[in-house]
XYZ file of C-alpha atoms in Angstrom:
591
model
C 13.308 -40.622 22.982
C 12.547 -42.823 26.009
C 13.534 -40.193 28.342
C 11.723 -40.451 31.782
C 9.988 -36.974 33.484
C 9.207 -37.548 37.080
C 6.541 -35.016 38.018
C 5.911 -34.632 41.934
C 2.074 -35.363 43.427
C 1.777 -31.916 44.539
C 2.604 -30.774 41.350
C 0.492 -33.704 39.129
C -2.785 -32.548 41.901
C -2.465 -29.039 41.122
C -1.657 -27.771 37.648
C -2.539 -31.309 35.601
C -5.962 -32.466 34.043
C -6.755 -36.255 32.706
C -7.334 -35.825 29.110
C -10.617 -37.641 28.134
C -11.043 -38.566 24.241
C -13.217 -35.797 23.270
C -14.810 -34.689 20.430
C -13.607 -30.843 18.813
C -16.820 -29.547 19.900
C -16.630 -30.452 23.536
C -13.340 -29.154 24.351
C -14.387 -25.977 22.957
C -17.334 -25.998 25.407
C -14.662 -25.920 27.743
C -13.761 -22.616 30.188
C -10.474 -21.733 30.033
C -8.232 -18.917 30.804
C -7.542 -17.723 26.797
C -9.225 -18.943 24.026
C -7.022 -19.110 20.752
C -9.495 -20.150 17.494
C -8.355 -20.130 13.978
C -11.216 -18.607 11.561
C -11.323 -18.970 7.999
C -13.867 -19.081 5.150
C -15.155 -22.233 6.125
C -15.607 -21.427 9.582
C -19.273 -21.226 10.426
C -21.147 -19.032 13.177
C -21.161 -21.878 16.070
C -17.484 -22.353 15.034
C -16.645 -18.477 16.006
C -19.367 -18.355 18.630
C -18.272 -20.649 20.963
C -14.156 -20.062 20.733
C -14.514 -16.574 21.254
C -16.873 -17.105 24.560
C -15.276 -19.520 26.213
C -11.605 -17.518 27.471
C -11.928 -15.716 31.008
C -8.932 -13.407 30.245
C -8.943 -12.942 26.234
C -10.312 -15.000 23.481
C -8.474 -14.500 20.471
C -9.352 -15.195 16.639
C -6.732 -15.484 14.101
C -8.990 -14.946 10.538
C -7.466 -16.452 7.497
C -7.513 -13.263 4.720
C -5.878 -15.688 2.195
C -8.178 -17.933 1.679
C -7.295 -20.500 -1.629
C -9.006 -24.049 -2.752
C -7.613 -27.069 -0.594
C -6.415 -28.609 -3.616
C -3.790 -26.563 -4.488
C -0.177 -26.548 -3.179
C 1.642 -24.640 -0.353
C 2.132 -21.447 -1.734
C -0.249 -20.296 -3.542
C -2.127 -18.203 -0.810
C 1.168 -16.016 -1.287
C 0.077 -15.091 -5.024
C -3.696 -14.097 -3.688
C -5.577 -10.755 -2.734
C -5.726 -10.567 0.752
C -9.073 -9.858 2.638
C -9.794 -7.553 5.482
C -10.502 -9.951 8.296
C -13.852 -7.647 9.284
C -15.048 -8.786 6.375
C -14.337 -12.319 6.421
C -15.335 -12.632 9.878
C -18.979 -10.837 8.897
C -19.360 -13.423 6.071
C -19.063 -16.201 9.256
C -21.476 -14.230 10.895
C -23.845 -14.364 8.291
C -23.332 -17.779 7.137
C -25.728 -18.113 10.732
C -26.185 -21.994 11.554
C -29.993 -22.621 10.508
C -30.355 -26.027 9.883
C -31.598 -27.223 6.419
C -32.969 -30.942 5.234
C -30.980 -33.367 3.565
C -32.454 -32.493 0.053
C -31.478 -28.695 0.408
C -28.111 -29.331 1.437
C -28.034 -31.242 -1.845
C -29.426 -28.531 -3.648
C -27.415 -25.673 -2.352
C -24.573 -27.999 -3.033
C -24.973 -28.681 -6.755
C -25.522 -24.842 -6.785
C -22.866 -24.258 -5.587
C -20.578 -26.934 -7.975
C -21.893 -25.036 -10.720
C -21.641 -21.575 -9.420
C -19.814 -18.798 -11.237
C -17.596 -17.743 -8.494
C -17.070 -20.844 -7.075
C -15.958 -22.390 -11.144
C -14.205 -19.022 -12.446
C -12.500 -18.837 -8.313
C -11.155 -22.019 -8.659
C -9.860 -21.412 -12.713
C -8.038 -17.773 -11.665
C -6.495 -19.586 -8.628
C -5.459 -22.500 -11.136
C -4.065 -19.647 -13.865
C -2.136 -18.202 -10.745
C -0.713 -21.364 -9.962
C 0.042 -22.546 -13.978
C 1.888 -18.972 -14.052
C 3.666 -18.867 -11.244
C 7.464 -18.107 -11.544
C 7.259 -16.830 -15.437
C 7.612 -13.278 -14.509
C 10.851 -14.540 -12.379
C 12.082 -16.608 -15.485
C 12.171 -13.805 -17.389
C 13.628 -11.517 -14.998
C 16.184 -14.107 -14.373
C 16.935 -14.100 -18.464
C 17.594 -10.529 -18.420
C 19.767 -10.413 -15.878
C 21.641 -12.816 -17.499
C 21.641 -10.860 -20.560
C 23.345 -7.988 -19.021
C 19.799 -5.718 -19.125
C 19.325 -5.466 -15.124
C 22.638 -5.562 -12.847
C 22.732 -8.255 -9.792
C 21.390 -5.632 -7.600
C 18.587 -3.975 -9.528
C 17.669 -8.214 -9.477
C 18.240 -8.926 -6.030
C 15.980 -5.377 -5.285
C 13.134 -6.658 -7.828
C 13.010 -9.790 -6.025
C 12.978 -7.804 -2.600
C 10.230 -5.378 -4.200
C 6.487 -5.366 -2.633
C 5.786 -3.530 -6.167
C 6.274 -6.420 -7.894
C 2.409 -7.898 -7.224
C 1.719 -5.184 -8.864
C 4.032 -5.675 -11.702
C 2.583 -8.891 -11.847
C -1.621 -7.803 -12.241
C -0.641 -5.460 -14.865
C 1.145 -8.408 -16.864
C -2.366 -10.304 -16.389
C -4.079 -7.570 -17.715
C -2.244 -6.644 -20.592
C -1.714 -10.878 -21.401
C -5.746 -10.566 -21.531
C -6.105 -8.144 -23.990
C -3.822 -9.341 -26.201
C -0.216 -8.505 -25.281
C 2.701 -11.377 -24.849
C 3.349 -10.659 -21.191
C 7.385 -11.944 -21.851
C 7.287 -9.409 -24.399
C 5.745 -6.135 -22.608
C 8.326 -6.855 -19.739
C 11.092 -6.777 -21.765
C 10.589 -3.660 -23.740
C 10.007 -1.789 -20.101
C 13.576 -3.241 -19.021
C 15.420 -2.848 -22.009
C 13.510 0.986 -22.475
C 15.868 2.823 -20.669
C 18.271 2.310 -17.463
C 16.792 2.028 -13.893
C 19.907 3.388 -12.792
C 18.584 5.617 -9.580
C 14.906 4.446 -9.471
C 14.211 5.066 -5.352
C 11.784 1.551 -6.226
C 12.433 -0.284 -9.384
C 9.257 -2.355 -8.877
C 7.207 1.128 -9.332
C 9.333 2.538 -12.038
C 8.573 -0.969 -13.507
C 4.866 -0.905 -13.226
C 4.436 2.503 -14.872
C 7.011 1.872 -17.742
C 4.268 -1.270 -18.427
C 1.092 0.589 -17.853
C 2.661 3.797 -20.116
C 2.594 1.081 -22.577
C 0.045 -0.931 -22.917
C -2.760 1.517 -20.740
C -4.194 2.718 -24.068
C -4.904 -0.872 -25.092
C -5.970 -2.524 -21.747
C -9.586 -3.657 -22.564
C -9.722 -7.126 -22.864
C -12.841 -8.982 -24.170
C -13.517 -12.693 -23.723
C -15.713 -14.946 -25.862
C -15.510 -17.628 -23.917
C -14.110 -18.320 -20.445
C -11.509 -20.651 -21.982
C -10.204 -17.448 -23.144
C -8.955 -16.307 -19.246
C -6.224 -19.786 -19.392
C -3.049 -18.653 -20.413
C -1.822 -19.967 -23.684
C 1.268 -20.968 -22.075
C -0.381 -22.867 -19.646
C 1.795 -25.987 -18.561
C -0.174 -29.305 -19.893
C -0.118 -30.789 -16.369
C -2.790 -28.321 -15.022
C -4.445 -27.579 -18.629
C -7.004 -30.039 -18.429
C -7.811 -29.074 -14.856
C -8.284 -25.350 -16.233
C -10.390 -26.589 -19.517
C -12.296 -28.086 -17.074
C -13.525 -25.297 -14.651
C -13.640 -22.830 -17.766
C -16.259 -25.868 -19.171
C -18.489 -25.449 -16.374
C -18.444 -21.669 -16.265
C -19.798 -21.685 -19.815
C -22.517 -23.896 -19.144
C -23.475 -21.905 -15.892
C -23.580 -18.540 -18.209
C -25.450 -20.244 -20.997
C -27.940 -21.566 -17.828
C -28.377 -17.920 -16.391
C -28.848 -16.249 -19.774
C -31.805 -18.909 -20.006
C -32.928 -18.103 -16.711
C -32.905 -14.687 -17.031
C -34.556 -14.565 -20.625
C -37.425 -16.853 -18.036
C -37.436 -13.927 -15.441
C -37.188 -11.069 -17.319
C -35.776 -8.766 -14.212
C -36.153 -5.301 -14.150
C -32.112 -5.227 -14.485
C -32.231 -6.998 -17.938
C -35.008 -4.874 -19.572
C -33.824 -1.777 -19.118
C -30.109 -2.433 -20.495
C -31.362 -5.268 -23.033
C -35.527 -4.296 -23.793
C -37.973 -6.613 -23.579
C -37.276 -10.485 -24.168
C -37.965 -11.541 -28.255
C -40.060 -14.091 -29.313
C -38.348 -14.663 -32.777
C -35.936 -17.864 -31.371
C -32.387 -16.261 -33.143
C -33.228 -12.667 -31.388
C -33.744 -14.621 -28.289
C -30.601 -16.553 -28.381
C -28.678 -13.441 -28.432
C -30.969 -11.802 -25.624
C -30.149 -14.744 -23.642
C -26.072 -14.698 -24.561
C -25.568 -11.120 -23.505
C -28.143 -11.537 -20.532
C -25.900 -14.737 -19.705
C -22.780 -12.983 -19.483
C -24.010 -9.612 -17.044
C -25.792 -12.456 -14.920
C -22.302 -14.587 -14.592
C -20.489 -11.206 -13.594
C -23.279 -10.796 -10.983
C -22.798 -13.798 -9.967
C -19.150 -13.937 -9.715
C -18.997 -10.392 -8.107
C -22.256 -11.001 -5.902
C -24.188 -8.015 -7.432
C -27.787 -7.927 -6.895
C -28.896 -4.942 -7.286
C -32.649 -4.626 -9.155
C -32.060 -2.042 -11.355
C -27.919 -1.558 -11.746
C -26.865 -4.106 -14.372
C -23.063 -4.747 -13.377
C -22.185 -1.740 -10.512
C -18.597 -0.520 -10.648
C -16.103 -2.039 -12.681
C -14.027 -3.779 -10.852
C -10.013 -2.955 -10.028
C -8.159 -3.737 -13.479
C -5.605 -5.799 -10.745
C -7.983 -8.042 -10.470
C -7.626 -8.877 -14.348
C -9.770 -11.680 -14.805
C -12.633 -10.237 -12.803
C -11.910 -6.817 -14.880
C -12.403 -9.180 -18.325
C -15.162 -10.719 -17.300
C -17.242 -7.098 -16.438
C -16.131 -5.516 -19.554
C -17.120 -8.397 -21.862
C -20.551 -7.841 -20.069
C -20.708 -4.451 -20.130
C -20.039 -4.357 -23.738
C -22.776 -7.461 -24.166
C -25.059 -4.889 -22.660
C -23.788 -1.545 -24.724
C -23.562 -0.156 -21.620
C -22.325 3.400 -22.014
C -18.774 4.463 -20.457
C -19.795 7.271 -18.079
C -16.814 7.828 -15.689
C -13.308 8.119 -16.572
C -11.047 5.139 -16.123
C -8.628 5.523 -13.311
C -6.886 3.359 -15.276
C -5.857 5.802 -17.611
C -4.783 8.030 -14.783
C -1.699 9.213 -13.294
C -0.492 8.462 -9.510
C -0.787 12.336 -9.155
C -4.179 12.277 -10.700
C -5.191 9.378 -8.517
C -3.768 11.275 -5.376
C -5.447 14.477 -6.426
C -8.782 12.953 -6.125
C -8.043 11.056 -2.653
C -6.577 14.247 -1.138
C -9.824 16.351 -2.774
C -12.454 14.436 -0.749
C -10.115 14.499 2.263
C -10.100 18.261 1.739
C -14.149 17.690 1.468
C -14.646 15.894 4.720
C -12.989 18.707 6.422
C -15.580 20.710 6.828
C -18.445 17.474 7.247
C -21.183 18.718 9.716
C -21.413 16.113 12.502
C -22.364 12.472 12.976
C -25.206 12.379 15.373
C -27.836 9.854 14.997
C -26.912 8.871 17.783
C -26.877 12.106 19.480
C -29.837 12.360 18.319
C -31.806 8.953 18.973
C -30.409 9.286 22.842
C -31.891 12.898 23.171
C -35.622 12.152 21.570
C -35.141 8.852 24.201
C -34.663 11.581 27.155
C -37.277 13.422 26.098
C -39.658 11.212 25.546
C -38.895 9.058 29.204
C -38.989 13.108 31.226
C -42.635 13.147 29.188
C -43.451 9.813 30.664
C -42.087 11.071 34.168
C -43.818 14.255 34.995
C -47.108 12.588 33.418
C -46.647 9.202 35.931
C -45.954 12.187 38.615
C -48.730 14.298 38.253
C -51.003 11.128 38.569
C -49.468 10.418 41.535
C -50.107 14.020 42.980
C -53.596 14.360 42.014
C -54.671 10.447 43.272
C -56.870 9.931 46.394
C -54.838 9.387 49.385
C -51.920 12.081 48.833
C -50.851 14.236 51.221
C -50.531 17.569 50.548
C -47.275 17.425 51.038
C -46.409 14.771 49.224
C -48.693 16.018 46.584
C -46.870 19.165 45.746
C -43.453 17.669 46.116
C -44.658 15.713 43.014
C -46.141 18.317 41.300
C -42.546 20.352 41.619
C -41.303 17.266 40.335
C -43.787 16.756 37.348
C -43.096 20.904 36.249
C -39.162 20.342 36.267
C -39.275 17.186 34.186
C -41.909 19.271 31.187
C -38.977 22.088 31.890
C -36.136 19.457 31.177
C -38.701 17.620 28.126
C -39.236 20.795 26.654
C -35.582 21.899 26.815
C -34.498 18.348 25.251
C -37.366 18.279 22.589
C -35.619 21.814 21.532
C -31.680 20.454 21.623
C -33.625 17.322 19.387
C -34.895 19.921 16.802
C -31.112 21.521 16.876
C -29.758 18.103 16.509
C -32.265 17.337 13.743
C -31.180 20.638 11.674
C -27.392 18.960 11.992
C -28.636 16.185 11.009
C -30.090 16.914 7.783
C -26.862 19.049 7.347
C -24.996 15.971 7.295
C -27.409 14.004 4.661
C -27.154 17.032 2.499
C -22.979 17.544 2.672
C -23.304 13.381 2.247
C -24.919 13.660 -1.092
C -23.469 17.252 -2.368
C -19.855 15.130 -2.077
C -21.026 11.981 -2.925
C -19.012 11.978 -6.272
C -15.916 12.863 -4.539
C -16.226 9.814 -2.779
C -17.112 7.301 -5.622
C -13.832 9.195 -7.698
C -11.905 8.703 -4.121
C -12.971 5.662 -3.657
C -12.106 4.009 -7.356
C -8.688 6.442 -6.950
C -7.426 4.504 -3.969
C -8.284 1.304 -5.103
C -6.436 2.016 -7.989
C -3.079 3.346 -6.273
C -3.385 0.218 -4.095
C -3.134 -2.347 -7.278
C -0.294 -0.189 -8.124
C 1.318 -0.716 -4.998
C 0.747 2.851 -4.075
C 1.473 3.295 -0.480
C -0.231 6.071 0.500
C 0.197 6.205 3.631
C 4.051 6.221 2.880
C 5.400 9.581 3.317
C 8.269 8.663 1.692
C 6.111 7.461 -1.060
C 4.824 11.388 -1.517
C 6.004 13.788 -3.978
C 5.542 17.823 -2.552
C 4.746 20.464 -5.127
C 8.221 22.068 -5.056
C 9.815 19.002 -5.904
C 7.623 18.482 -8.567
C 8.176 21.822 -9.888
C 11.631 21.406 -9.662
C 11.673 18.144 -11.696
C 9.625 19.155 -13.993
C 12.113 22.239 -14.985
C 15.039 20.091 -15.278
C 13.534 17.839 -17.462
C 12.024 20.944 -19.329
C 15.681 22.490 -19.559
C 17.199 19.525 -20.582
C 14.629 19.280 -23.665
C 15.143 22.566 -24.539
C 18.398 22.099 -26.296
C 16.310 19.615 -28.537
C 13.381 22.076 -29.414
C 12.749 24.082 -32.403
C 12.850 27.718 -31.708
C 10.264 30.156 -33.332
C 11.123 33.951 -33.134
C 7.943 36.311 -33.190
C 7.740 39.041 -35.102
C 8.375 42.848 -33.512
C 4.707 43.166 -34.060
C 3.514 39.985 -32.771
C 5.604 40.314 -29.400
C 4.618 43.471 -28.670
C 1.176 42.234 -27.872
C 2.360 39.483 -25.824
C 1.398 39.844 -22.085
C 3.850 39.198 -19.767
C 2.640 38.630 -16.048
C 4.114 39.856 -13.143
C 2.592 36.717 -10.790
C 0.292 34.261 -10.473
C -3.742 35.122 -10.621
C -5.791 34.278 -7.907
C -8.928 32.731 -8.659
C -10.872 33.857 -5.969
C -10.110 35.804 -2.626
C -12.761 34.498 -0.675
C -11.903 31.984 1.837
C -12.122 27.990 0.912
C -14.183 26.416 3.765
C -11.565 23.474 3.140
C -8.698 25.325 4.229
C -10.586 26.854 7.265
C -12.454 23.909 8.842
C -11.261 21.625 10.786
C -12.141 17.744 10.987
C -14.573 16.741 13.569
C -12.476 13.743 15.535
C -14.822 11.249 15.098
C -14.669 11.499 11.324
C -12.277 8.955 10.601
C -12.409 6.794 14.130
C -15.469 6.236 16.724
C -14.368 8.757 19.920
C -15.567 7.851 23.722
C -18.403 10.082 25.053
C -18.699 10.981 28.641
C -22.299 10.206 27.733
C -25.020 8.801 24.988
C -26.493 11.880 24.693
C -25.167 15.629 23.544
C -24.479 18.244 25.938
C -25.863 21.029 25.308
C -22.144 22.801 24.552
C -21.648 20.115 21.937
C -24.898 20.796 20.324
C -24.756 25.012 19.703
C -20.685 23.468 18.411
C -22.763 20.994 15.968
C -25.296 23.658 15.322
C -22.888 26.272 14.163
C -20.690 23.580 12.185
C -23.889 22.994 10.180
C -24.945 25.888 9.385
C -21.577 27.088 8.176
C -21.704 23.317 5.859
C -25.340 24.481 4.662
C -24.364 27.834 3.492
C -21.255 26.432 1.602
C -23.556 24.212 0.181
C -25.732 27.176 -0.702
C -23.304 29.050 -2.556
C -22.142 26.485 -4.283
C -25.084 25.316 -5.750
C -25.230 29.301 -6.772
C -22.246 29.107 -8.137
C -23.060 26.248 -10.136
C -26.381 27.405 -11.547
C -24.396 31.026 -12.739
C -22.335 28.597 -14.719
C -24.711 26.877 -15.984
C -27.042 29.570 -17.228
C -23.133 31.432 -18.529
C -22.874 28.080 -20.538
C -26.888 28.159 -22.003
C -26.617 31.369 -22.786
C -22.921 31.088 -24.587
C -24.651 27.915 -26.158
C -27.609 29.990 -27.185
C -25.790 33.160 -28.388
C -23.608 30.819 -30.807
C -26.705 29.544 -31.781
C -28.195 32.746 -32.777
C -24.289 33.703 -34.380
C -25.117 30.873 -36.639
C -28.394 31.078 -37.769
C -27.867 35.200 -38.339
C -24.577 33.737 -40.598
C -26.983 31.204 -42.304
C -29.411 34.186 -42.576
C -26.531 36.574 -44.369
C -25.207 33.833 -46.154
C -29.031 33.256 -47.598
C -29.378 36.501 -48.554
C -26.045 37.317 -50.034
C -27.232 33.820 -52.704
C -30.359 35.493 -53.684
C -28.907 38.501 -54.649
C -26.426 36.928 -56.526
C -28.762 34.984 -58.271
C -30.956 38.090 -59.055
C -28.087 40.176 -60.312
């Protein structure tokens, strides 16, 4: 503004710095006092590196977790699935900065432009972008109409629920529902007159709708644009769902050329007939574009674990492949669950992990490291003792020396074997719960496309509340049901009990444990290595986990031999009816 700023020498000599032209990489070779970098998907491992080295008080990286396509306008990072930064700062990491020749980069680069997840990334951010604001529109309309109030609008808008709201309208537009249409009939159902979040009473109006009908199934990817689509960005969309196509139809080839262990075992062997081959290679081409898109290599699992059904397009994609490879359905779908159902399984491996024997590999590693270096020591001093030139003195002193380090080898080696028995403790508690942490797992992933906080207490229902819901709503049926008197002679007969039945009365290890600290967060030791006090604690903890283990595994095998021999008695039932039934036949016949 042509305002002049006289700065003093002293001032200009002490606290300024002539600023050279420079290029981005120099001035972050520069030492400073903090280092602020920016870090996003882009971001390579020099780029993080040298940012985060260079501050002598702090160096500080702010990691882009909404990461969208350059191309597309402000706002849409707003409508997509954030990242943890961990992760996005370990895919930096591993990016690495080898340097490749001209004719690779072009390579990786046409890769790339033909990629699955780089073609169906770009058409899901383009769908979120052609969508945006319909789910408002309509909301808008109905509020209008008179079906939500000002508030119940204004709280809608204010909802974090609502990106919820908004996956399950994806989902249920992809297998076949008009998303205007589901909304409505969840609004106009009943009143949300009292709903503590109208965004969640939303959401599970929608999904009690449409969950028994949420399998969508694409034939092509032109299927995943909406039909609504605005013409502007149709082309655009036509165009990444193009390439997609021809990337599946170019894997299917590819893998009908391989023939990976993957593909035989869901699909058989490749066919020579050329019409059998060209459907090996279109179901083959679909499971390799989900691997692709989802980045699943493993040899021998065909797709992994479906995917979140939030992530609707991702969702379509796996279940038009697993179908492709008549893969069967062996878990339940947490989609088809209840929040209570979904919390039951968090809070049952949290009850699981109670009573976990303890982490110590590293315990472990540190002690067979003492062990081995007092080994080393009393050997190097007993050399020492018994070469030419010592003293007798000197000679014995090392000798005392050598004994006390065997003594403190020998009493390390034995706190290593203790260790070890915790150890394999752990691995076998690890895989005994292992399917309470896959059904955990899926659970909380499910809740969290919900917009399940669960973390919330306020979010949390307790079983006396629940109880007491459920009998109001129980009494205030009644007065609808039929009523059906029993006769004198039926109701004598009926049991009444006094109280509830207890299953068991011996003591759950769940209830009784209690969760080592460094279970959920890495605690400070005063040292690498165990003390001995820590180890009989880790000791004891595992042995108590082992015979748990034990009796449940006895447990399990009474039931199952209980359910082979019910199975076999009712086989024997049947074939002595057959037997009866047989005879009674042949002696009507001879009468």
């Amino acid at each position: 503004d042509g305002v002049t700023i006289e700065l003093t020498a002293a001032y200009v000599a002490e606290y300024l710095t002539l600023g050279y032209a420079s290029t981005v990489h120099a001035g972050q070779g520069r030492t400073v006092d903090t280092s602020h970098a920016v870090v996003g998907a882009d971001t390579d491992a020099a780029g993080l590196l040298v940012p985060m080295t260079r501050g002598r008080d702090s160096n500080v990286a702010y990691v882009v977790t909404q990461a969208v396509a350059a191309d597309l306008p402000t706002g849409a990072a707003t409508e997509v699935e954030p990242r943890v930064a961990r992760a996005v700062l370990a895919d930096v990491l591993e990016r690495g900065g080898h340097d490749v020749s001209a004719q690779q980069q072009i390579v990786e680069a046409e890769t790339e432009h033909r990629s699955t997840w780089r073609n169906v990334g770009e058409l899901v951010e383009g769908v979120v972008v052609a969508t945006a604001g319909a789910t408002s529109a309509t909301l808008d309309r109905l509020a209008e109409a008179g079906t939500l109030t000002e508030a119940q609008r204004r709280d809608l808008a204010a909802d974090d629920s609502m990106g919820a709201v908004e996956r399950i309208l994806r989902a249920a537009e992809l297998a076949g529902h008009d998303r205007d249409q589901v909304l409505t009939e969840a609004l106009e159902d009943r009143s949300l007159v009292g709903a503590r979040s109208t965004g969640q009473v939303l959401y599970h109006r929608i999904q009690a709708k449409v969950e028994k009908s949420l399998a969508p199934h694409v034939e092509s990817f032109h299927d995943l644009i909406p039909a609504d689509a605005a013409e502007r960005v149709r082309p655009w969309l036509e165009e990444r769902a193009e390439r997609a196509d021809d990337r599946r139809r170019e894997l299917g080839e590819h893998i009908a050329d391989t023939a990976p262990a993957w593909a035989i075992d869901a699909l058989g062997p490749v066919p020579e007939e050329i019409l059998s081959r060209a459907v090996w290679e279109h179901k083959a081409g679909w499971a390799a574009a989900y691997r692709e898109l989802a980045g699943h290599e493993d040899e021998r699992d065909a797709l992994g674990a479906a995917p979140s059904t939030g992530l609707a397009e991702k969702y379509a994609v796996w279940r038009t492949a697993h179908q492709a490879l008549d893969l069967p359905d062996a878990r339940a779908d947490e989609r088809e669950m209840t929040d209570g159902q979904l919390r039951a399984r968090v809070a049952g491996y949290d009850r699981e992990r109670a009573w976990a024997p303890a982490w110590v590999d590293d315990d472990l590693a540190a002690t067979h490291q003492e062990a081995a270096k007092a080994r080393a020591n009393a050997a190097i001093w007993s050399a020492h003792a018994a070469a030419d030139g010592a003293d007798a003195e000197t000679a014995a002193r090392l000798r005392e020396e050598a004994d006390a380090e065997r003594v403190r080898a020998a009493q390390l080696q034995e706190q290593a074997d203790q260790l070890a028995l915790s150890d394999e403790a752990r691995a076998a508690w690890f895989a005994h719960t292992a399917v309470s942490l896959d059904k955990a797992t899926r659970a909380r992933a499910e809740l969290e496309t919900r917009g399940v906080d669960l973390e919330q207490p306020a979010d949390r229902t307790t079983a006396d509340e629940w109880v007491r819901t459920h009998a109001e709503v129980v009494g205030a049926e009644d007065a609808y049901r039929e009523v059906d008197v029993l006769a004198d002679d039926v109701a004598e007969h009926v049991d009444v009990l006094d109280g509830p039945v207890l299953e068991t009365d011996v003591a759950d290890i769940r209830d009784l444990a209690v969760e080592d600290e460094r279970e959920r967060a890495d605690v400070a030791r005063e040292a690498d290595r165990a003390k001995l006090d820590d180890t009989a604690a880790m000791v004891a903890r595992a042995q108590q986990a082992l015979a748990e283990i034990e009796a449940r595994d006895a447990a399990f095998a009474r039931r199952a031999a209980d359910e082979a021999h019910q199975v076999e008695l009712a086989r024997w039932t049947e074939e002595q009816e057959r037997e009866e039934a047989a005879r009674d036949e042949s002696d009507a016949i001879w009468v």
